[in-house]
Amino acid sequence: MAAGEPVLHLLVRAVVRGDGWTRDAIWRDRWRLDDIARAAQAGDDEARNALCIIIHPHLERIAIGMGIVPRDVPDLVQEALVAAHLNLDRFDPARGSVRTWVTTILARLRLNQLRRRARRVRGLAALAGAAGDGAARHRAGGWGGPPGGGGIADLLAGLSRRQRQVLTVYAIGGLSARETGRVLGLTEAGVRSIARDARSRLARARDH
């Protein structure tokens, strides 16, 4: 038995038993989370269950920060969790962390969702005429979603789309600048710069 396995086993057990503090601490510790993913890949069903428990609430926070309509969050997060479960064998820690991997899955599913909605909007517009196009586009939503929803989404509504993405993944999701860059296709320095600008914009908004 490897030296790290007993501790990992205890952590997994704590998560499965409902220890929220341990769950959140493991999310923040990318190396420990990656170890649990590797154990799940090796056939440890308890580790696989713990992995889902750890990821779930943080994906929900990231989804809300993306501006996804609250009623759509549970279904989209569940879809991301199922995709991660079915494709766990494809996770490669040499290419990035579990946090990067699952956040990328969520972002891609969201993009696919928006593309489907855009196609539906175009179809509705073709049927209803140009007069219905504006309302249909508003209903389709986007990363920012409609303002005035309260909470995180409302706080981020005044930021640009890119600022919301970076702040959501980097600050709210807890990923590192490097991980965030991999998810969003940015450099590490670019992530830090955009996050800094976004925080300044939020501070100015609060001052007013």
Short mmCIF file of C-alpha atoms in Angstrom, two decimals:
data_model
loop_
_atom_site.label_atom_id
_atom_site.label_comp_id
_atom_site.label_asym_id
_atom_site.label_seq_id
_atom_site.Cartn_x
_atom_site.Cartn_y
_atom_site.Cartn_z
CA MET A 1 0.00 0.00 0.00
CA ALA A 2 1.39 3.42 -0.95
CA ALA A 3 2.21 5.86 1.85
CA GLY A 4 -0.51 8.32 0.87
CA GLU A 5 -3.36 5.83 0.51
CA PRO A 6 -4.52 5.58 4.16
CA VAL A 7 -4.93 9.38 4.48
CA LEU A 8 -6.68 9.55 1.12
CA HIS A 9 -9.04 6.78 2.20
CA LEU A 10 -9.93 8.67 5.40
CA LEU A 11 -10.61 11.86 3.45
CA VAL A 12 -12.82 10.04 0.96
CA ARG A 13 -14.78 8.47 3.82
CA ALA A 14 -15.25 11.86 5.47
CA VAL A 15 -16.61 13.35 2.25
CA VAL A 16 -19.00 10.48 1.63
CA ARG A 17 -20.27 10.79 5.21
CA GLY A 18 -21.18 14.43 4.62
CA ASP A 19 -18.21 16.39 5.99
CA GLY A 20 -18.63 19.67 4.12
CA TRP A 21 -15.43 21.22 5.50
CA THR A 22 -13.32 18.33 4.16
CA ARG A 23 -15.20 18.43 0.85
CA ASP A 24 -14.42 22.11 0.30
CA ALA A 25 -10.82 21.78 1.55
CA ILE A 26 -10.17 19.04 -1.03
CA TRP A 27 -11.58 21.21 -3.84
CA ARG A 28 -9.06 23.90 -2.89
CA ASP A 29 -6.22 21.35 -2.81
CA ARG A 30 -5.88 20.46 -6.52
CA TRP A 31 -3.30 17.73 -5.86
CA ARG A 32 -5.47 15.89 -3.34
CA LEU A 33 -8.45 16.19 -5.67
CA ASP A 34 -6.38 14.76 -8.51
CA ASP A 35 -5.35 11.86 -6.25
CA ILE A 36 -9.02 11.05 -5.61
CA ALA A 37 -9.69 11.15 -9.36
CA ARG A 38 -6.85 8.71 -9.99
CA ALA A 39 -8.22 6.40 -7.30
CA ALA A 40 -11.63 6.56 -8.99
CA GLN A 41 -10.00 5.76 -12.34
CA ALA A 42 -8.41 2.72 -10.72
CA GLY A 43 -11.85 1.36 -9.80
CA ASP A 44 -12.42 2.74 -6.29
CA ASP A 45 -16.19 3.29 -6.26
CA GLU A 46 -16.10 5.24 -2.98
CA ALA A 47 -13.53 7.63 -4.45
CA ARG A 48 -15.71 8.06 -7.53
CA ASN A 49 -18.69 8.90 -5.32
CA ALA A 50 -16.61 11.35 -3.27
CA LEU A 51 -15.34 13.01 -6.44
CA CYS A 52 -18.91 13.78 -7.49
CA ILE A 53 -19.80 15.08 -4.03
CA ILE A 54 -16.76 17.39 -3.98
CA ILE A 55 -17.29 18.78 -7.46
CA HIS A 56 -21.07 19.29 -7.37
CA PRO A 57 -21.48 22.44 -5.19
CA HIS A 58 -18.53 24.18 -6.81
CA LEU A 59 -19.84 23.58 -10.31
CA GLU A 60 -23.14 25.07 -9.17
CA ARG A 61 -21.35 28.22 -7.98
CA ILE A 62 -19.46 28.48 -11.25
CA ALA A 63 -22.66 27.97 -13.26
CA ILE A 64 -24.42 30.73 -11.31
CA GLY A 65 -21.46 33.02 -11.88
CA MET A 66 -21.68 32.32 -15.60
CA GLY A 67 -25.12 33.91 -15.45
CA ILE A 68 -27.01 30.71 -16.14
CA VAL A 69 -30.67 31.10 -15.24
CA PRO A 70 -31.13 29.51 -11.78
CA ARG A 71 -33.76 27.09 -13.00
CA ASP A 72 -31.29 25.75 -15.59
CA VAL A 73 -28.37 25.31 -13.17
CA PRO A 74 -29.29 21.89 -11.66
CA ASP A 75 -29.84 20.25 -15.05
CA LEU A 76 -26.66 21.68 -16.59
CA VAL A 77 -24.52 20.75 -13.57
CA GLN A 78 -26.02 17.27 -13.53
CA GLU A 79 -25.22 16.91 -17.22
CA ALA A 80 -21.63 17.96 -16.52
CA LEU A 81 -21.32 15.48 -13.66
CA VAL A 82 -22.66 12.65 -15.82
CA ALA A 83 -20.22 13.57 -18.60
CA ALA A 84 -17.34 13.58 -16.10
CA HIS A 85 -18.44 10.22 -14.71
CA LEU A 86 -18.70 8.59 -18.14
CA ASN A 87 -15.41 10.05 -19.36
CA LEU A 88 -13.33 9.78 -16.21
CA ASP A 89 -10.87 7.51 -17.97
CA ARG A 90 -10.00 10.44 -20.25
CA PHE A 91 -8.84 12.65 -17.39
CA ASP A 92 -5.08 13.09 -17.61
CA PRO A 93 -3.42 14.94 -14.70
CA ALA A 94 -0.43 15.63 -16.94
CA ARG A 95 -2.66 17.90 -19.04
CA GLY A 96 -4.35 19.76 -16.19
CA SER A 97 -6.18 19.43 -12.89
CA VAL A 98 -9.59 17.90 -12.20
CA ARG A 99 -10.87 21.43 -11.53
CA THR A 100 -9.78 22.55 -14.99
CA TRP A 101 -11.23 19.43 -16.58
CA VAL A 102 -14.71 19.59 -15.03
CA THR A 103 -14.99 23.36 -15.45
CA THR A 104 -14.15 22.96 -19.12
CA ILE A 105 -16.85 20.30 -19.43
CA LEU A 106 -19.38 22.70 -17.88
CA ALA A 107 -18.29 25.58 -20.12
CA ARG A 108 -18.57 23.44 -23.25
CA LEU A 109 -22.00 22.18 -22.28
CA ARG A 110 -23.09 25.78 -21.69
CA LEU A 111 -21.74 26.80 -25.08
CA ASN A 112 -23.59 23.91 -26.74
CA GLN A 113 -26.74 24.94 -24.90
CA LEU A 114 -26.43 28.51 -26.16
CA ARG A 115 -25.83 27.28 -29.70
CA ARG A 116 -28.98 25.12 -29.52
CA ARG A 117 -30.96 28.08 -28.23
CA ALA A 118 -29.57 30.32 -30.95
CA ARG A 119 -30.68 27.82 -33.60
CA ARG A 120 -34.12 27.69 -31.99
CA VAL A 121 -34.30 31.48 -31.94
CA ARG A 122 -33.44 31.62 -35.63
CA GLY A 123 -36.12 29.08 -36.34
CA LEU A 124 -38.72 31.02 -34.33
CA ALA A 125 -37.69 34.24 -36.04
CA ALA A 126 -38.13 32.65 -39.43
CA LEU A 127 -41.64 31.58 -38.48
CA ALA A 128 -42.75 34.64 -36.54
CA GLY A 129 -40.96 37.28 -38.59
CA ALA A 130 -38.49 39.95 -37.65
CA ALA A 131 -40.84 41.45 -35.09
CA GLY A 132 -40.42 38.46 -32.81
CA ASP A 133 -36.66 38.30 -33.12
CA GLY A 134 -35.74 40.74 -30.36
CA ALA A 135 -37.94 39.09 -27.75
CA ALA A 136 -36.72 35.63 -28.75
CA ARG A 137 -33.11 36.68 -28.41
CA HIS A 138 -33.78 38.12 -24.97
CA ARG A 139 -35.37 34.84 -23.86
CA ALA A 140 -32.35 32.91 -25.14
CA GLY A 141 -30.09 34.59 -22.55
CA GLY A 142 -26.32 34.35 -22.48
CA TRP A 143 -23.35 34.07 -20.16
CA GLY A 144 -24.50 37.15 -18.32
CA GLY A 145 -28.20 36.27 -18.24
CA PRO A 146 -30.83 38.85 -17.39
CA PRO A 147 -29.85 41.44 -14.78
CA GLY A 148 -31.72 41.84 -11.54
CA GLY A 149 -31.64 38.15 -10.62
CA GLY A 150 -29.98 38.83 -7.29
CA GLY A 151 -26.93 37.27 -5.68
CA ILE A 152 -23.79 36.52 -7.68
CA ALA A 153 -25.44 36.86 -11.08
CA ASP A 154 -26.75 40.33 -10.23
CA LEU A 155 -23.35 41.42 -8.86
CA LEU A 156 -21.58 40.35 -12.05
CA ALA A 157 -24.16 41.83 -14.43
CA GLY A 158 -22.20 45.07 -14.80
CA LEU A 159 -19.04 43.35 -16.01
CA SER A 160 -18.08 42.45 -19.57
CA ARG A 161 -18.63 38.88 -20.74
CA ARG A 162 -14.90 38.07 -20.51
CA GLN A 163 -14.60 39.65 -17.06
CA ARG A 164 -17.55 37.57 -15.82
CA GLN A 165 -16.00 34.37 -17.19
CA VAL A 166 -12.63 35.03 -15.60
CA LEU A 167 -13.98 36.17 -12.24
CA THR A 168 -16.39 33.23 -12.12
CA VAL A 169 -13.78 30.55 -12.78
CA TYR A 170 -10.80 32.22 -11.07
CA ALA A 171 -12.30 33.91 -8.01
CA ILE A 172 -15.63 32.13 -7.47
CA GLY A 173 -14.63 28.70 -8.76
CA GLY A 174 -11.30 28.79 -6.95
CA LEU A 175 -9.15 27.67 -9.89
CA SER A 176 -5.60 28.99 -10.24
CA ALA A 177 -4.70 31.57 -12.89
CA ARG A 178 -3.05 28.83 -14.96
CA GLU A 179 -6.09 26.54 -14.71
CA THR A 180 -8.44 29.40 -15.57
CA GLY A 181 -6.29 30.25 -18.59
CA ARG A 182 -6.56 26.68 -19.86
CA VAL A 183 -10.34 26.70 -19.49
CA LEU A 184 -10.82 30.06 -21.21
CA GLY A 185 -7.92 30.09 -23.66
CA LEU A 186 -6.00 32.90 -21.96
CA THR A 187 -2.49 33.38 -20.65
CA GLU A 188 -1.88 33.26 -16.90
CA ALA A 189 -0.96 36.96 -16.94
CA GLY A 190 -4.09 37.73 -18.95
CA VAL A 191 -6.28 36.03 -16.36
CA ARG A 192 -4.74 38.05 -13.54
CA SER A 193 -5.07 41.30 -15.49
CA ILE A 194 -8.72 40.73 -16.38
CA ALA A 195 -9.55 39.66 -12.82
CA ARG A 196 -7.85 42.78 -11.46
CA ASP A 197 -9.80 45.02 -13.83
CA ALA A 198 -13.05 43.25 -12.94
CA ARG A 199 -12.48 43.69 -9.21
CA SER A 200 -11.72 47.38 -9.74
CA ARG A 201 -14.92 47.79 -11.72
CA LEU A 202 -16.93 46.10 -8.98
CA ALA A 203 -15.31 48.33 -6.35
CA ARG A 204 -16.19 51.46 -8.33
CA ALA A 205 -19.77 50.24 -8.73
CA ARG A 206 -20.07 49.73 -4.97
CA ASP A 207 -18.70 53.21 -4.29
CA HIS A 208 -21.48 54.70 -6.42
#
